[in-house]
Amino acid sequence: QDKEFRGILLLVGAILLGGTFFYALVEGWSLIDAFYFSVITLTTVGYGDLSPTTPGSRLFTAFYILMGIGLLVVFIERMAHYIIVIRNERHQTTPESES
């Protein structure tokens, strides 16, 4: 319902798709491997099983991380905010038992 949240969600999807297609085309990885690498890179997990091999891919990855991590942090913060709001609303609407 929140336009700002939808916008952030679309940006997260776009950056993941962009990274996925970039790595699939430039590195020759399957779409699954490219998506996997995009997700683990932006979430800073970085298992190390895949890594960019060309100078262009490495440069792209540096900018991809700088742009993507900030966006993912905003997205996760917004999701956490909504979870807290919903949780608080549920506690306020539940009738408390009288002693």
XYZ file of N, CA, C and O in Angstrom:
396
model
N 0.812 -1.193 0.000
C 0.000 0.000 0.000
C 0.857 1.259 0.000
O 0.419 2.286 -0.477
N 2.053 1.191 0.552
C 2.945 2.338 0.634
C 3.713 2.492 -0.683
O 4.447 1.603 -1.093
N 3.562 3.645 -1.336
C 4.225 3.873 -2.623
C 5.746 3.877 -2.482
O 6.453 3.376 -3.351
N 6.232 4.430 -1.385
C 7.679 4.466 -1.167
C 8.239 3.049 -1.041
O 9.261 2.716 -1.635
N 7.550 2.189 -0.288
C 8.000 0.808 -0.130
C 7.976 0.078 -1.471
O 8.912 -0.650 -1.802
N 6.912 0.283 -2.250
C 6.843 -0.359 -3.569
C 7.981 0.102 -4.461
O 8.555 -0.690 -5.201
N 8.303 1.389 -4.375
C 9.413 1.913 -5.169
C 10.734 1.273 -4.787
O 11.533 0.904 -5.648
N 10.954 1.141 -3.489
C 12.187 0.506 -3.006
C 12.229 -0.953 -3.439
O 13.259 -1.451 -3.888
N 11.086 -1.643 -3.335
C 11.018 -3.043 -3.751
C 11.329 -3.185 -5.240
O 12.075 -4.082 -5.647
N 10.788 -2.290 -6.054
C 11.074 -2.322 -7.491
C 12.554 -2.060 -7.770
O 13.152 -2.703 -8.638
N 13.148 -1.128 -7.031
C 14.577 -0.861 -7.210
C 15.433 -2.062 -6.815
O 16.409 -2.387 -7.493
N 15.072 -2.722 -5.727
C 15.806 -3.929 -5.311
C 15.691 -5.002 -6.398
O 16.687 -5.626 -6.774
N 14.473 -5.203 -6.902
C 14.285 -6.176 -7.982
C 15.081 -5.804 -9.220
O 15.719 -6.661 -9.852
N 15.082 -4.520 -9.557
C 15.805 -4.065 -10.749
C 17.306 -4.247 -10.597
O 17.982 -4.689 -11.538
N 17.833 -3.933 -9.416
C 19.278 -4.070 -9.234
C 19.692 -5.544 -9.226
O 20.739 -5.916 -9.751
N 18.844 -6.405 -8.658
C 19.151 -7.842 -8.693
C 19.066 -8.390 -10.114
O 19.921 -9.175 -10.524
N 18.041 -7.976 -10.854
C 17.931 -8.420 -12.246
C 19.086 -7.887 -13.087
O 19.651 -8.604 -13.919
N 19.436 -6.614 -12.871
C 20.553 -6.030 -13.617
C 21.844 -6.778 -13.366
O 22.582 -7.101 -14.299
N 22.126 -7.053 -12.097
C 23.325 -7.819 -11.763
C 23.287 -9.227 -12.335
O 24.278 -9.719 -12.871
N 22.119 -9.837 -12.252
C 21.963 -11.198 -12.782
C 22.276 -11.248 -14.276
O 23.068 -12.077 -14.730
N 21.681 -10.337 -15.029
C 21.917 -10.340 -16.475
C 23.346 -9.932 -16.815
O 23.947 -10.480 -17.738
N 23.900 -8.997 -16.080
C 25.290 -8.600 -16.335
C 26.224 -9.792 -16.160
O 27.038 -10.079 -17.035
N 26.134 -10.466 -15.020
C 27.049 -11.585 -14.762
C 26.800 -12.761 -15.706
O 27.739 -13.446 -16.087
N 25.543 -12.976 -16.076
C 25.257 -14.055 -17.027
C 25.903 -13.756 -18.379
O 26.503 -14.642 -19.000
N 25.800 -12.508 -18.811
C 26.357 -12.145 -20.124
C 27.875 -12.013 -20.098
O 28.570 -12.555 -20.966
N 28.413 -11.313 -19.136
C 29.845 -11.011 -19.127
C 30.673 -12.183 -18.609
O 31.716 -12.510 -19.172
N 30.205 -12.824 -17.545
C 30.963 -13.935 -16.966
C 30.581 -15.285 -17.580
O 31.277 -16.268 -17.379
N 29.447 -15.323 -18.266
C 29.008 -16.576 -18.870
C 28.389 -17.540 -17.879
O 28.307 -18.742 -18.143
N 27.954 -17.023 -16.719
C 27.338 -17.867 -15.707
C 25.890 -18.145 -16.070
O 25.251 -17.388 -16.793
N 25.352 -19.232 -15.548
C 23.924 -19.503 -15.715
C 23.148 -18.416 -14.981
O 23.684 -17.724 -14.109
N 21.868 -18.262 -15.322
C 21.048 -17.247 -14.661
C 20.943 -17.516 -13.156
O 20.946 -16.584 -12.345
N 20.888 -18.787 -12.801
C 20.807 -19.138 -11.377
C 22.090 -18.748 -10.650
O 22.047 -18.135 -9.580
N 23.240 -19.074 -11.238
C 24.517 -18.700 -10.616
C 24.669 -17.181 -10.539
O 25.148 -16.649 -9.538
N 24.270 -16.499 -11.598
C 24.393 -15.041 -11.632
C 23.480 -14.391 -10.587
O 23.876 -13.448 -9.899
N 22.255 -14.900 -10.451
C 21.338 -14.375 -9.443
C 21.871 -14.665 -8.046
O 21.879 -13.797 -7.169
N 22.333 -15.881 -7.844
C 22.923 -16.292 -6.561
C 24.071 -15.360 -6.184
O 24.147 -14.862 -5.061
N 24.973 -15.105 -7.133
C 26.110 -14.227 -6.861
C 25.636 -12.817 -6.534
O 26.163 -12.174 -5.617
N 24.639 -12.327 -7.258
C 24.107 -10.987 -6.999
C 23.555 -10.885 -5.580
O 23.817 -9.911 -4.872
N 22.809 -11.885 -5.164
C 22.209 -11.861 -3.827
C 23.273 -11.973 -2.740
O 23.277 -11.185 -1.789
N 24.183 -12.916 -2.856
C 25.182 -13.075 -1.795
C 26.148 -11.901 -1.750
O 26.693 -11.587 -0.691
N 26.334 -11.229 -2.873
C 27.196 -10.054 -2.886
C 26.528 -8.888 -2.178
O 27.132 -8.236 -1.322
N 25.266 -8.620 -2.512
C 24.576 -7.481 -1.914
C 24.213 -7.699 -0.449
O 24.036 -6.742 0.290
N 24.104 -8.940 -0.037
C 23.829 -9.208 1.376
C 25.121 -9.363 2.171
O 25.077 -9.668 3.359
N 26.235 -9.164 1.523
C 27.594 -9.230 2.094
C 27.947 -10.599 2.660
O 28.835 -10.705 3.504
N 27.275 -11.635 2.203
C 27.609 -12.985 2.648
C 28.917 -13.414 2.004
O 29.863 -13.803 2.680
N 28.985 -13.357 0.679
C 30.218 -13.611 -0.047
C 30.900 -14.929 0.262
O 31.974 -14.953 0.848
N 30.297 -16.026 -0.126
C 30.886 -17.339 0.125
C 32.232 -17.548 -0.564
O 33.052 -18.317 -0.116
N 32.437 -16.891 -1.697
C 33.701 -17.026 -2.406
C 33.729 -18.133 -3.429
O 34.756 -18.369 -4.059
N 32.610 -18.831 -3.615
C 32.595 -19.908 -4.605
C 32.521 -19.368 -6.031
O 32.946 -20.039 -6.962
N 32.009 -18.166 -6.210
C 32.011 -17.491 -7.511
C 32.663 -16.134 -7.319
O 32.510 -15.516 -6.267
N 33.392 -15.690 -8.331
C 33.966 -14.350 -8.262
C 34.177 -13.836 -9.684
O 34.412 -14.617 -10.608
N 34.088 -12.520 -9.862
C 34.292 -11.933 -11.185
C 35.718 -12.175 -11.668
O 36.665 -12.122 -10.880
N 35.861 -12.429 -12.961
C 37.180 -12.775 -13.493
C 37.776 -11.708 -14.391
O 38.982 -11.685 -14.578
N 36.956 -10.834 -14.954
C 37.470 -9.810 -15.862
C 37.593 -8.474 -15.131
O 36.868 -8.227 -14.160
N 38.489 -7.616 -15.591
C 38.596 -6.290 -14.971
C 37.268 -5.511 -15.033
O 36.902 -4.836 -14.068
N 36.544 -5.630 -16.125
C 35.251 -4.956 -16.245
C 34.239 -5.466 -15.234
O 33.486 -4.686 -14.644
N 34.225 -6.769 -15.024
C 33.318 -7.361 -14.037
C 33.683 -6.937 -12.624
O 32.811 -6.692 -11.800
N 34.967 -6.843 -12.356
C 35.405 -6.419 -11.029
C 35.032 -4.960 -10.771
O 34.592 -4.616 -9.668
N 35.197 -4.120 -11.776
C 34.823 -2.719 -11.639
C 33.313 -2.582 -11.462
O 32.837 -1.848 -10.586
N 32.548 -3.322 -12.264
C 31.089 -3.315 -12.131
C 30.699 -3.760 -10.720
O 29.829 -3.161 -10.090
N 31.340 -4.803 -10.226
C 31.018 -5.344 -8.901
C 31.273 -4.311 -7.809
O 30.471 -4.196 -6.871
N 32.345 -3.556 -7.926
C 32.637 -2.528 -6.926
C 31.498 -1.500 -6.873
O 31.016 -1.167 -5.785
N 31.046 -1.020 -8.021
C 29.946 -0.058 -8.040
C 28.619 -0.710 -7.666
O 27.778 -0.095 -7.012
N 28.452 -1.955 -8.070
C 27.239 -2.715 -7.746
C 27.087 -2.845 -6.228
O 26.007 -2.661 -5.683
N 28.179 -3.126 -5.553
C 28.160 -3.254 -4.093
C 27.834 -1.910 -3.450
O 26.992 -1.833 -2.553
N 28.505 -0.855 -3.893
C 28.281 0.466 -3.301
C 26.833 0.929 -3.458
O 26.251 1.492 -2.532
N 26.250 0.692 -4.609
C 24.855 1.094 -4.822
C 23.885 0.118 -4.165
O 22.919 0.530 -3.537
N 24.141 -1.145 -4.308
C 23.198 -2.163 -3.879
C 23.077 -2.350 -2.389
O 21.983 -2.560 -1.872
N 24.167 -2.274 -1.662
C 24.106 -2.501 -0.217
C 23.269 -1.423 0.455
O 22.432 -1.715 1.301
N 23.472 -0.178 0.063
C 22.672 0.905 0.633
C 21.195 0.713 0.373
O 20.355 0.890 1.261
N 20.868 0.320 -0.842
C 19.475 0.084 -1.204
C 18.888 -1.081 -0.409
O 17.767 -1.006 0.086
N 19.666 -2.145 -0.264
C 19.192 -3.296 0.502
C 19.001 -2.952 1.976
O 18.046 -3.411 2.601
N 19.872 -2.127 2.526
C 19.725 -1.708 3.921
C 18.423 -0.928 4.100
O 17.679 -1.153 5.060
N 18.136 -0.019 3.162
C 16.889 0.753 3.233
C 15.689 -0.183 3.138
O 14.715 -0.054 3.883
N 15.753 -1.163 2.238
C 14.666 -2.117 2.061
C 14.433 -2.934 3.331
O 13.303 -3.082 3.800
N 15.508 -3.444 3.924
C 15.390 -4.255 5.137
C 14.888 -3.404 6.299
O 14.044 -3.841 7.084
N 15.367 -2.166 6.390
C 14.902 -1.265 7.445
C 13.414 -1.007 7.313
O 12.665 -1.022 8.288
N 12.958 -0.801 6.082
C 11.540 -0.520 5.842
C 10.690 -1.737 6.193
O 9.632 -1.616 6.794
N 11.157 -2.933 5.837
C 10.427 -4.153 6.187
C 10.357 -4.323 7.700
O 9.302 -4.654 8.248
N 11.470 -4.088 8.386
C 11.493 -4.208 9.845
C 10.536 -3.198 10.468
O 9.818 -3.520 11.422
N 10.492 -1.992 9.934
C 9.584 -0.968 10.440
C 8.134 -1.441 10.348
O 7.378 -1.322 11.312
N 7.754 -1.985 9.203
C 6.375 -2.450 9.031
C 6.052 -3.624 9.947
O 4.953 -3.718 10.476
N 6.995 -4.501 10.150
C 6.771 -5.635 11.049
C 6.538 -5.130 12.470
O 5.633 -5.591 13.168
N 7.343 -4.161 12.887
C 7.176 -3.589 14.227
C 5.838 -2.882 14.358
O 5.137 -3.033 15.362
N 5.457 -2.117 13.342
C 4.174 -1.407 13.368
C 3.020 -2.394 13.459
O 2.112 -2.240 14.281
N 3.040 -3.431 12.647
C 1.968 -4.442 12.658
C 1.927 -5.140 14.015
O 0.854 -5.356 14.580
N 3.096 -5.467 14.552
C 3.152 -6.136 15.860
C 2.558 -5.236 16.950
O 1.789 -5.692 17.798
N 2.908 -3.968 16.920
C 2.378 -3.034 17.911
C 0.867 -2.857 17.770
O 0.160 -2.754 18.771
N 0.380 -2.816 16.539
C -1.063 -2.684 16.321
C -1.806 -3.907 16.858
O -2.878 -3.782 17.434
N -1.237 -5.078 16.681
C -1.881 -6.298 17.187
C -1.948 -6.287 18.708
O -2.926 -6.719 19.299
N -0.874 -5.820 19.338
C -0.867 -5.769 20.809
C -1.837 -4.727 21.348
O -2.388 -4.899 22.420
N -2.043 -3.659 20.599
C -2.957 -2.616 21.057
C -4.416 -3.003 20.869
O -5.270 -2.579 21.630
N -4.704 -3.826 19.860
C -6.094 -4.202 19.588
C -6.531 -5.450 20.340
O -7.698 -5.757 20.397
N -5.571 -6.186 20.918
C -5.951 -7.379 21.681
C -6.410 -6.968 23.062
O -5.710 -6.271 23.762
N -7.595 -7.410 23.441
C -8.064 -7.057 24.796
C -7.199 -7.732 25.850
O -6.877 -8.902 25.754
N -6.819 -6.937 26.816
C -5.987 -7.490 27.882
C -6.903 -8.203 28.895
O -7.999 -7.766 29.166
N -6.405 -9.288 29.410
C -7.203 -10.020 30.394
C -7.193 -9.275 31.724
O -6.168 -8.735 32.125
N -8.323 -9.212 32.359
C -8.421 -8.506 33.637
C -8.084 -9.458 34.774
O -8.430 -10.618 34.756
N -7.433 -8.920 35.781
C -7.021 -9.748 36.917
C -8.085 -9.810 37.966
O -8.764 -8.940 38.281
